[in-house]
Structures are given as structure tokens and as C-alpha cells.
Tab-separated table of C-alpha atoms in Angstrom:
chain	number	residue	atom	x	y	z
A	4	GLN	CA	-46.100	144.887	82.503
A	5	TYR	CA	-48.955	142.700	83.681
A	6	LEU	CA	-49.752	145.299	86.340
A	7	GLN	CA	-48.414	148.343	84.480
A	8	PRO	CA	-48.858	147.827	80.726
A	9	ILE	CA	-47.372	150.195	78.152
A	10	VAL	CA	-50.869	151.060	76.895
A	11	GLY	CA	-54.015	151.026	79.002
A	12	GLU	CA	-57.644	150.550	78.102
A	13	GLY	CA	-59.185	151.633	74.816
A	14	VAL	CA	-61.971	150.909	72.340
A	15	VAL	CA	-61.989	149.910	68.675
A	16	SER	CA	-65.203	150.491	66.708
A	17	VAL	CA	-65.881	148.042	63.888
A	18	ASP	CA	-68.471	148.130	61.111
A	19	LEU	CA	-70.364	144.858	60.680
A	20	ASP	CA	-71.880	143.435	57.506
A	21	ASP	CA	-75.424	143.940	58.847
A	22	GLY	CA	-74.857	147.697	59.023
A	23	HIS	CA	-74.383	147.850	62.788
A	24	THR	CA	-71.294	149.074	64.634
A	25	ALA	CA	-69.715	147.166	67.512
A	26	ASP	CA	-67.369	148.648	70.115
A	27	ILE	CA	-64.669	146.170	71.142
A	28	GLY	CA	-62.699	146.966	74.285
A	29	ILE	CA	-58.914	146.842	74.537
A	30	GLU	CA	-57.676	145.619	77.934
A	31	ARG	CA	-54.049	146.597	77.423
A	32	LEU	CA	-51.054	146.475	75.104
A	33	HIS	CA	-47.673	145.321	76.331
A	34	LEU	CA	-44.297	144.568	74.801
A	35	GLU	CA	-42.793	141.099	74.666
A	36	GLN	CA	-39.927	139.290	73.005
A	37	ASP	CA	-40.925	136.558	70.592
A	38	ALA	CA	-39.988	133.159	71.993
A	39	GLY	CA	-40.374	131.381	68.663
A	40	LYS	CA	-43.192	129.749	66.760
A	41	LEU	CA	-44.650	126.255	66.818
A	42	ILE	CA	-45.427	124.748	63.402
A	43	HIS	CA	-47.982	121.945	63.378
A	44	ASP	CA	-48.732	121.374	59.691
A	45	GLN	CA	-45.413	119.845	58.570
A	46	HIS	CA	-45.966	116.362	60.039
A	47	PRO	CA	-49.096	114.463	61.124
A	48	ARG	CA	-47.692	113.524	64.552
A	49	LYS	CA	-44.922	116.056	65.219
A	50	SER	CA	-44.681	119.781	65.901
A	51	HIS	CA	-41.665	121.835	64.876
A	52	VAL	CA	-40.215	124.864	66.651
A	53	ASP	CA	-39.183	127.834	64.501
A	54	LEU	CA	-36.720	130.032	66.420
A	55	ASN	CA	-35.930	132.437	63.575
A	56	ARG	CA	-37.915	135.219	65.262
A	57	SER	CA	-36.695	134.481	68.777
A	58	GLY	CA	-35.959	137.702	70.644
A	59	VAL	CA	-37.774	139.920	68.136
A	60	ALA	CA	-39.890	142.576	69.848
A	61	LEU	CA	-43.643	142.148	69.566
A	62	MET	CA	-46.768	143.905	70.768
A	63	GLU	CA	-49.431	141.850	72.497
A	64	ILE	CA	-52.875	143.436	72.355
A	65	VAL	CA	-55.285	141.944	74.891
A	66	SER	CA	-58.932	142.380	73.935
A	67	LYS	CA	-61.943	142.377	76.239
A	68	PRO	CA	-64.607	139.644	75.894
A	69	ASP	CA	-66.899	141.885	73.836
A	70	MET	CA	-67.100	139.849	70.621
A	71	ARG	CA	-70.163	137.684	70.133
A	72	SER	CA	-69.502	135.938	66.825
A	73	ALA	CA	-66.806	134.835	64.415
A	74	ALA	CA	-67.858	137.673	62.104
A	75	GLU	CA	-67.299	140.271	64.845
A	76	ALA	CA	-63.892	138.783	65.645
A	77	GLY	CA	-62.923	138.913	61.971
A	78	ALA	CA	-64.047	142.536	61.635
A	79	TYR	CA	-62.142	143.445	64.802
A	80	VAL	CA	-58.854	141.895	63.661
A	81	ARG	CA	-59.193	143.574	60.246
A	82	LYS	CA	-59.711	146.939	61.935
A	83	VAL	CA	-56.770	146.510	64.327
A	84	ARG	CA	-54.597	145.415	61.407
A	85	ALA	CA	-55.660	148.478	59.407
A	86	ILE	CA	-54.757	150.785	62.307
A	87	LEU	CA	-51.337	149.163	62.718
A	88	ARG	CA	-50.675	149.483	58.988
A	89	TYR	CA	-51.681	153.155	59.014
A	90	LEU	CA	-49.289	153.714	61.923
A	91	GLY	CA	-46.524	151.779	60.185
A	92	THR	CA	-45.837	149.688	63.296
A	93	CYS	CA	-46.724	146.343	61.679
A	94	ASP	CA	-47.314	145.208	58.101
A	95	GLY	CA	-50.086	142.895	59.324
A	96	ASN	CA	-49.145	140.023	57.004
A	97	MET	CA	-50.520	137.124	59.014
A	98	GLU	CA	-49.384	134.459	56.562
A	99	GLN	CA	-45.789	135.615	57.106
A	100	GLY	CA	-46.100	135.581	60.891
A	101	SER	CA	-46.034	139.375	61.288
A	102	MET	CA	-49.376	139.198	63.064
A	103	ARG	CA	-51.039	136.285	64.800
A	104	ALA	CA	-54.179	135.784	66.848
A	105	ASP	CA	-54.817	133.759	69.986
A	106	VAL	CA	-58.569	133.236	70.279
A	107	ASN	CA	-60.438	132.582	73.532
A	108	VAL	CA	-63.847	130.980	72.995
A	109	SER	CA	-66.557	130.344	75.578
A	110	VAL	CA	-70.306	129.793	75.361
A	111	ARG	CA	-73.181	130.405	77.764
A	112	ARG	CA	-76.906	130.033	77.945
A	113	PRO	CA	-78.907	133.275	77.577
A	114	GLY	CA	-78.641	135.328	80.764
A	115	ALA	CA	-75.919	133.144	82.292
A	116	ASP	CA	-72.315	134.059	83.063
A	117	LEU	CA	-69.580	133.418	80.532
A	118	GLY	CA	-68.534	129.783	80.550
A	119	THR	CA	-65.126	128.141	80.782
A	120	ARG	CA	-62.972	129.251	77.905
A	121	ALA	CA	-60.643	127.408	75.596
A	122	GLU	CA	-57.771	129.233	73.920
A	123	ILE	CA	-56.873	128.529	70.298
A	124	LYS	CA	-53.251	129.473	69.715
A	125	ASN	CA	-51.437	131.194	66.862
A	126	VAL	CA	-54.092	131.273	64.157
A	127	ASN	CA	-52.395	132.773	61.098
A	128	SER	CA	-55.268	134.071	58.968
A	129	ILE	CA	-58.591	135.770	59.571
A	130	ARG	CA	-60.400	133.090	57.572
A	131	PHE	CA	-58.871	130.312	59.682
A	132	MET	CA	-59.643	132.285	62.836
A	133	GLN	CA	-63.321	132.511	61.931
A	134	GLN	CA	-63.411	128.809	61.049
A	135	ALA	CA	-61.773	127.957	64.379
A	136	ILE	CA	-64.283	130.063	66.325
A	137	ALA	CA	-67.240	128.522	64.484
A	138	TYR	CA	-66.018	124.979	65.117
A	139	GLU	CA	-65.051	125.589	68.745
A	140	THR	CA	-68.389	127.248	69.503
A	141	THR	CA	-70.285	124.247	68.138
A	142	ARG	CA	-67.992	121.826	69.986
A	143	GLN	CA	-68.514	123.514	73.343
A	144	ILE	CA	-72.290	123.682	72.868
A	145	ASP	CA	-72.348	119.961	72.055
A	146	VAL	CA	-70.296	119.188	75.187
A	147	ILE	CA	-72.643	121.148	77.451
A	148	GLU	CA	-75.858	119.853	75.886
A	149	SER	CA	-74.628	116.279	76.288
A	150	GLY	CA	-74.230	116.856	80.039
A	151	GLY	CA	-70.470	117.425	80.086
A	152	SER	CA	-68.339	120.411	81.053
A	153	VAL	CA	-65.858	122.384	78.984
A	154	ASP	CA	-62.226	122.026	80.057
A	155	GLN	CA	-60.033	125.094	80.356
A	156	GLU	CA	-57.322	124.223	77.887
A	157	THR	CA	-55.193	125.385	75.009
A	158	ARG	CA	-56.168	124.016	71.618
A	159	GLN	CA	-54.752	124.275	68.126
A	160	PHE	CA	-56.579	124.720	64.842
A	161	ASP	CA	-56.178	122.076	62.159
A	162	ALA	CA	-56.676	123.874	58.838
A	163	PRO	CA	-57.182	120.815	56.574
A	164	THR	CA	-60.085	119.516	58.694
A	165	GLY	CA	-61.363	122.859	59.996
A	166	THR	CA	-61.338	121.507	63.565
A	167	THR	CA	-59.549	122.230	66.844
A	168	ARG	CA	-57.737	119.691	69.001
A	169	PRO	CA	-56.203	119.813	72.515
A	170	MET	CA	-52.605	120.915	73.037
A	171	ARG	CA	-52.331	121.267	76.818
A	172	SER	CA	-54.342	122.147	79.898
A	173	LYS	CA	-54.653	125.901	80.340
A	174	GLU	CA	-52.763	127.572	83.159
A	175	GLU	CA	-54.263	130.225	85.416
A	176	ALA	CA	-52.584	133.636	85.696
A	177	HIS	CA	-50.719	132.638	88.871
A	178	ASP	CA	-49.242	129.624	87.083
A	179	TYR	CA	-47.223	131.910	84.848
A	180	ARG	CA	-45.133	132.976	87.874
A	181	TYR	CA	-44.606	136.587	86.849
A	182	PHE	CA	-41.439	138.135	88.250
A	183	PRO	CA	-39.184	141.094	87.389
A	184	ASP	CA	-36.523	140.408	84.781
A	185	PRO	CA	-33.238	142.006	85.894
A	186	ASP	CA	-32.088	142.252	82.251
A	187	LEU	CA	-35.056	144.425	81.264
A	188	LEU	CA	-34.954	147.942	82.670
A	189	PRO	CA	-38.208	149.742	83.520
A	190	LEU	CA	-39.649	151.968	80.805
A	191	GLU	CA	-40.893	155.363	81.913
A	192	PHE	CA	-42.741	157.659	79.510
A	193	SER	CA	-43.303	161.307	80.362
A	194	ASP	CA	-46.494	163.132	79.422
A	195	GLU	CA	-44.389	165.306	77.108
A	196	PHE	CA	-43.081	162.232	75.281
A	197	VAL	CA	-46.593	160.843	74.835
A	198	GLU	CA	-47.877	164.165	73.469
A	199	LYS	CA	-44.917	164.402	71.100
A	200	ILE	CA	-45.762	160.976	69.679
A	201	ARG	CA	-49.459	161.842	69.504
A	202	ALA	CA	-48.631	164.896	67.395
A	203	THR	CA	-46.927	162.706	64.783
A	204	LEU	CA	-49.839	160.291	64.340
A	205	PRO	CA	-51.223	160.024	60.794
A	206	GLU	CA	-54.900	160.325	59.977
A	207	LEU	CA	-56.346	157.004	61.144
A	208	PRO	CA	-59.129	155.003	59.421
A	209	ASP	CA	-62.102	156.352	61.404
A	210	ALA	CA	-61.065	159.992	60.969
A	211	LYS	CA	-60.345	159.428	57.278
A	212	LYS	CA	-63.717	157.749	56.805
A	213	ARG	CA	-65.532	160.715	58.388
A	214	ARG	CA	-63.614	163.115	56.128
A	215	TYR	CA	-64.466	161.122	53.010
A	216	MET	CA	-68.141	161.241	53.960
A	217	ASP	CA	-68.315	164.856	55.155
A	218	GLU	CA	-65.985	166.557	52.670
A	219	LEU	CA	-66.081	164.282	49.614
A	220	GLY	CA	-69.710	163.202	49.853
A	221	LEU	CA	-69.002	159.471	49.746
A	222	SER	CA	-71.455	156.942	51.145
A	223	THR	CA	-70.767	155.113	54.403
A	224	HIS	CA	-70.098	151.911	52.459
A	225	ASP	CA	-67.747	153.459	49.898
A	226	ALA	CA	-65.798	155.379	52.530
A	227	GLY	CA	-65.474	152.235	54.643
A	228	VAL	CA	-64.097	150.195	51.746
A	229	LEU	CA	-61.597	152.866	50.742
A	230	VAL	CA	-60.157	153.382	54.240
A	231	SER	CA	-60.021	149.669	55.078
A	232	ASP	CA	-56.458	149.505	53.775
A	233	ARG	CA	-53.868	152.285	53.848
A	234	ASP	CA	-52.627	151.513	50.323
A	235	ILE	CA	-56.173	151.684	48.944
A	236	ALA	CA	-56.779	155.034	50.655
A	237	LEU	CA	-53.532	156.491	49.300
A	238	PHE	CA	-54.329	155.252	45.789
A	239	PHE	CA	-57.866	156.650	45.909
A	240	GLU	CA	-56.675	160.048	47.108
A	241	GLY	CA	-54.213	160.165	44.227
A	242	VAL	CA	-57.002	159.428	41.732
A	243	ALA	CA	-59.482	161.835	43.352
A	244	ASP	CA	-57.047	164.759	43.537
A	245	GLY	CA	-58.676	167.526	41.490
A	246	ARG	CA	-61.431	165.198	40.233
A	247	ASP	CA	-64.952	164.142	41.203
A	248	ALA	CA	-64.437	161.958	44.289
A	249	LYS	CA	-67.507	159.796	43.650
A	250	VAL	CA	-66.376	159.049	40.101
A	251	ALA	CA	-62.883	158.222	41.378
A	252	ALA	CA	-64.322	155.944	44.077
A	253	ASN	CA	-66.456	154.084	41.539
A	254	TRP	CA	-63.495	153.422	39.236
A	255	VAL	CA	-61.209	152.304	42.069
A	256	GLN	CA	-63.766	150.016	43.736
A	257	GLY	CA	-65.309	148.761	40.533
A	258	ASP	CA	-63.211	148.185	37.436
A	259	LEU	CA	-59.767	148.471	39.050
A	260	PHE	CA	-60.620	146.119	41.936
A	261	ALA	CA	-62.005	143.622	39.404
A	262	GLN	CA	-58.784	143.677	37.370
A	263	LEU	CA	-56.661	143.299	40.514
A	264	ALA	CA	-58.776	140.390	41.737
A	265	ASN	CA	-58.474	138.585	38.398
A	266	ALA	CA	-54.695	139.033	38.479
A	267	GLU	CA	-54.520	138.167	42.215
A	268	LEU	CA	-52.694	141.427	42.921
A	269	GLU	CA	-52.841	143.879	45.812
A	270	ILE	CA	-53.355	147.527	44.953
A	271	ALA	CA	-49.762	148.284	46.018
A	272	ASN	CA	-48.633	146.160	43.066
A	273	SER	CA	-51.126	147.534	40.544
A	274	PRO	CA	-49.652	147.967	37.042
A	275	ILE	CA	-51.893	151.038	36.749
A	276	SER	CA	-50.830	154.001	38.898
A	277	ALA	CA	-53.193	156.469	40.533
A	278	ASP	CA	-52.075	159.147	38.059
A	279	GLN	CA	-52.806	156.845	35.117
A	280	LEU	CA	-56.307	156.013	36.350
A	281	GLY	CA	-56.898	159.703	36.947
A	282	GLY	CA	-55.795	160.360	33.369
A	283	LEU	CA	-58.373	157.865	32.111
A	284	ILE	CA	-61.111	159.638	34.057
A	285	ASP	CA	-59.972	162.954	32.564
A	286	LEU	CA	-60.492	161.559	29.045
A	287	ILE	CA	-64.087	160.686	29.949
A	288	THR	CA	-64.671	164.080	31.555
A	289	ASP	CA	-63.433	166.057	28.556
A	290	GLY	CA	-65.394	163.902	26.112
A	291	THR	CA	-62.404	162.281	24.421
A	292	ILE	CA	-63.807	158.789	25.071
A	293	SER	CA	-67.068	157.376	26.364
A	294	GLY	CA	-67.441	155.548	29.661
A	295	LYS	CA	-67.974	152.292	27.784
A	296	ILE	CA	-64.781	152.679	25.759
A	297	ALA	CA	-62.958	153.670	28.954
A	298	LYS	CA	-63.641	150.233	30.443
A	299	ASP	CA	-61.930	148.611	27.465
A	300	VAL	CA	-59.042	151.071	27.708
A	301	LEU	CA	-58.557	150.184	31.383
A	302	VAL	CA	-58.081	146.522	30.470
A	303	LEU	CA	-55.443	147.491	27.882
A	304	MET	CA	-53.741	149.754	30.427
A	305	PHE	CA	-53.622	146.897	32.917
A	306	GLU	CA	-52.108	144.547	30.357
A	307	SER	CA	-49.584	146.959	28.846
A	308	GLY	CA	-48.790	149.477	31.566
A	309	LYS	CA	-49.329	152.278	29.040
A	310	GLY	CA	-51.229	155.469	29.774
A	311	ALA	CA	-54.820	155.967	28.651
A	312	ALA	CA	-54.066	158.762	26.163
A	313	ALA	CA	-51.441	156.680	24.351
A	314	ILE	CA	-53.778	153.693	24.039
A	315	VAL	CA	-56.674	155.821	22.799
A	316	GLU	CA	-54.423	157.342	20.142
A	317	GLU	CA	-52.897	154.015	19.058
A	318	GLN	CA	-56.238	152.222	18.868
A	319	GLY	CA	-58.185	155.084	17.313
A	320	LEU	CA	-60.728	155.079	20.132
A	321	LYS	CA	-61.556	158.774	20.316
A	322	GLN	CA	-65.232	159.467	20.759
A	323	VAL	CA	-67.158	160.805	17.763
A	324	SER	CA	-68.787	164.087	18.802
A	325	ASP	CA	-69.383	165.453	15.299
A	326	SER	CA	-73.132	166.052	15.266
A	327	GLY	CA	-73.275	165.730	11.500
A	328	ALA	CA	-71.622	162.307	11.453
A	329	ILE	CA	-73.774	161.017	14.313
A	330	GLU	CA	-76.954	162.422	12.746
A	331	GLY	CA	-76.162	160.528	9.551
A	332	GLU	CA	-76.003	157.224	11.456
A	333	VAL	CA	-79.208	158.071	13.338
A	334	ASP	CA	-81.049	158.749	10.085
A	335	LYS	CA	-79.845	155.433	8.600
A	336	VAL	CA	-81.058	153.395	11.583
A	337	ILE	CA	-84.436	155.159	11.706
A	338	ALA	CA	-84.983	154.735	7.962
A	339	ALA	CA	-84.117	151.026	8.097
A	340	ASN	CA	-86.475	150.228	10.995
A	341	PRO	CA	-89.924	151.793	10.481
A	342	ASP	CA	-91.573	149.072	12.586
A	343	LYS	CA	-89.354	149.898	15.574
A	344	VAL	CA	-90.105	153.595	15.085
A	345	ALA	CA	-93.823	152.820	15.224
A	346	GLU	CA	-93.372	150.831	18.444
A	347	PHE	CA	-91.541	153.698	20.114
A	348	GLN	CA	-94.093	156.253	18.982
A	349	SER	CA	-96.911	154.069	20.296
A	350	GLY	CA	-95.532	154.458	23.824
A	351	LYS	CA	-92.824	151.817	24.141
A	352	ASP	CA	-90.146	154.118	25.551
A	353	LYS	CA	-87.756	151.202	26.122
A	354	MET	CA	-87.247	151.014	22.357
A	355	LEU	CA	-85.015	154.076	22.665
A	356	GLY	CA	-82.339	151.837	24.174
A	357	TRP	CA	-82.580	149.532	21.166
A	358	PHE	CA	-81.951	152.452	18.790
A	359	VAL	CA	-78.993	153.648	20.897
A	360	GLY	CA	-77.527	150.148	20.781
A	361	GLN	CA	-77.803	149.989	16.999
A	362	ILE	CA	-76.030	153.306	16.552
A	363	MET	CA	-73.287	152.460	19.049
A	364	GLN	CA	-72.761	149.179	17.225
A	365	ALA	CA	-72.527	150.962	13.886
A	366	THR	CA	-69.951	153.415	15.261
A	367	LYS	CA	-68.036	150.701	17.194
A	368	GLY	CA	-68.962	152.374	20.459
A	369	LYS	CA	-67.355	155.682	19.538
A	370	ALA	CA	-70.463	157.866	19.159
A	371	ASN	CA	-71.067	160.338	21.971
A	372	PRO	CA	-73.948	158.635	23.835
A	373	GLN	CA	-75.457	161.907	25.085
A	374	MET	CA	-75.615	163.276	21.534
A	375	VAL	CA	-77.066	159.986	20.265
A	376	ASN	CA	-79.826	160.063	22.882
A	377	GLN	CA	-80.731	163.669	22.182
A	378	LEU	CA	-80.808	163.247	18.384
A	379	LEU	CA	-82.963	160.132	18.664
A	380	ARG	CA	-85.459	161.832	20.964
A	381	ASP	CA	-85.712	164.778	18.593
A	382	LYS	CA	-86.142	162.650	15.462
A	383	LEU	CA	-88.486	160.020	16.934
A	384	LYS	CA	-91.074	162.475	18.166
A	385	PRO	CA	-94.480	161.593	16.630
């Protein structure tokens, strides 16, 4: 497979935090059998060998030297992981060993060729990978600036100290002594087979992101967040079905994400389903509750697992849209605060917010805010 890999060259485009996009080349993908896993964090002076996964098939994706920072490497691994999860070929859980990264790091002076590289083996989280790259980059720069030369070697990352340390000298390609394995038969894929597989591919992150932007009107940022994980995208689409996509995106990324983060849960384990969150949005849309009350209802939904309509009914949270009742509260607040009325009528438009707050407080947040605003504007005119 070294000469004839299962998958040839390709490109993965990644969005960076500074708003730019980087294209990272794929050299090849080939199949291997897992030989086991070395564990270095169980003893200060010993390494253990875990053979539980020995013989399990794995994909090795070889990337081109196109990444220029730890941040780019992190974005690249996240994107590859997202693609694999969309395809269903790997769950991408690095902490469980389903996906690992070997990182090659080299430094160079501006305009010079790439320097000697060191390989950091089996890093099991993106955060650790970025820490390892940052440390190794600084280490190699220090070696060169002190007049030394970087050794080609394999190193391991020590998570507690955030440093790398040598494991063994690095072999060249010819040292691996590639030869045909008589127990492994050649794999031959016809063009028809490849096209058949291509026809079954799901919508991948980049295509989904473009659709969210073009058809749903989402921003580049919002679309990128929602497609970054297959479970998030599926949840969002369930919420947005038949509803305003921007409103759905705001609720998923905002209040729901906050609740999940506080509970340390992934969206796949959310106690609130997509249908339930959609039901909450429907209650706002039809005027049953206000957006402010809806935020409180979401918290109760998260804690109880109940639907929004049931909670609103039990708690008596329906929005007051009776113009007569709201007008009565407006009149009371205006009559009790002639000085504030004078301030507003003298040009201090911000006082309107103060009046709205007083009325919402008096109605325990149940008054229809649009009706409150309109009544106040009508009654406070000089």
C-alpha cells in the first residue's frame, strides 16, 4: 500500500479562527491492522503495552506538510474527525483510542527549506496535540538558535508537564523494510464499485454548510458551528423543520449549548429533544409566551424532561396579551412616576426601557412586550 494506497491525494479545507480558510493536502489513506497501543502515563519509569485492539482494522491518513501552526493542526483534525463521523466510519472519540494523531514537527528560518522533523506519537486529544506542537516548536527553535541541530527522532508527549521527551531515533522509509504479506490478498476496486460507494455518501460538512448559508440564510459562523458535528446538525435540522432557521440556530447555539455545557453533556445526550425545543419556539411564535419567559421554560425543560406546553400550563406562564389588562398596568406606572415621564418627554428616549421594565416586573414578565412598548409610546407622547 505504500506505493498503491487505497485512497490517493486529496484536500481538506478548514476554517480558522481569524476568518481565513486553509487547504490541507492529503497524501494518501491506507489500511492497517492495529498492532497495539503503548501507555506511558501509568508509571513514571515504565511503559505498558495494551494489546486489546491488536489486529483491529484501522485507517491511516497521511497529511501533507501544509500546516503552519498548532491552531491549523487542531482545526484540521477537527475537520477530518467531523467528516469521518458524518460518514459513519469512525466515532472519532480520541480519549477512547478510536482516533489518534502522530504529529511531525519541524521549524525553519524564513525562506529556508523545512528542517529535520521530530515525530510525536499517539497523541490522544486535540488539546494535547496543540500543546505538544507548541512545546516542540519552541524546543526546536531553542536548539537551532543555540547552535545545535535537531535530531530526527520519535518523541512522546508528557501531559502533566506539557513537554515532549525522546522515545527512539527515527527510522527512514527504507528502514521499515516494506515487503508483501502473503496472508493479505491484494484489494482491487473497480470504477463501478467506487461510483456505487460515491452514490451512497451522505451530505458532508462543506456541502451542508453551503446549503445552510444559501438556502437557510445563516451566517458563515453559524453554519460552521452547526455543521461541525453531525449530531448538532441533525438536531438543528429537527428544530428548524418548518420554522425560522435563524431563530432555531440562535436557540440551539445559545441557550441549549449553555445548558449542555453546564451539565457537561453532548447534544446526543440532551434531555431536551429537537421536537421539544421546536415546540418551545412555536409557543414564542404564536404569542403564548414571551422570549424572556421562554428562557426560563427551557431551564425547567432541561431539568424535568417535560415539554414546553406542559410547563407553561403548570406554572401559569402564559403571556398576557389582553390590551385592557396591560393598559391598566401602564396607566398605574405612568401615574406613579411623573418625574420619569418628564424625563422621557424632555428627550431621554432611554427612559422607555425603564418603563417597560417596571411593567414587566409588575406582571412577572408575562405582559406582551410588543404591546407594552406600543402602549407606552402612545401614552408618553408630549
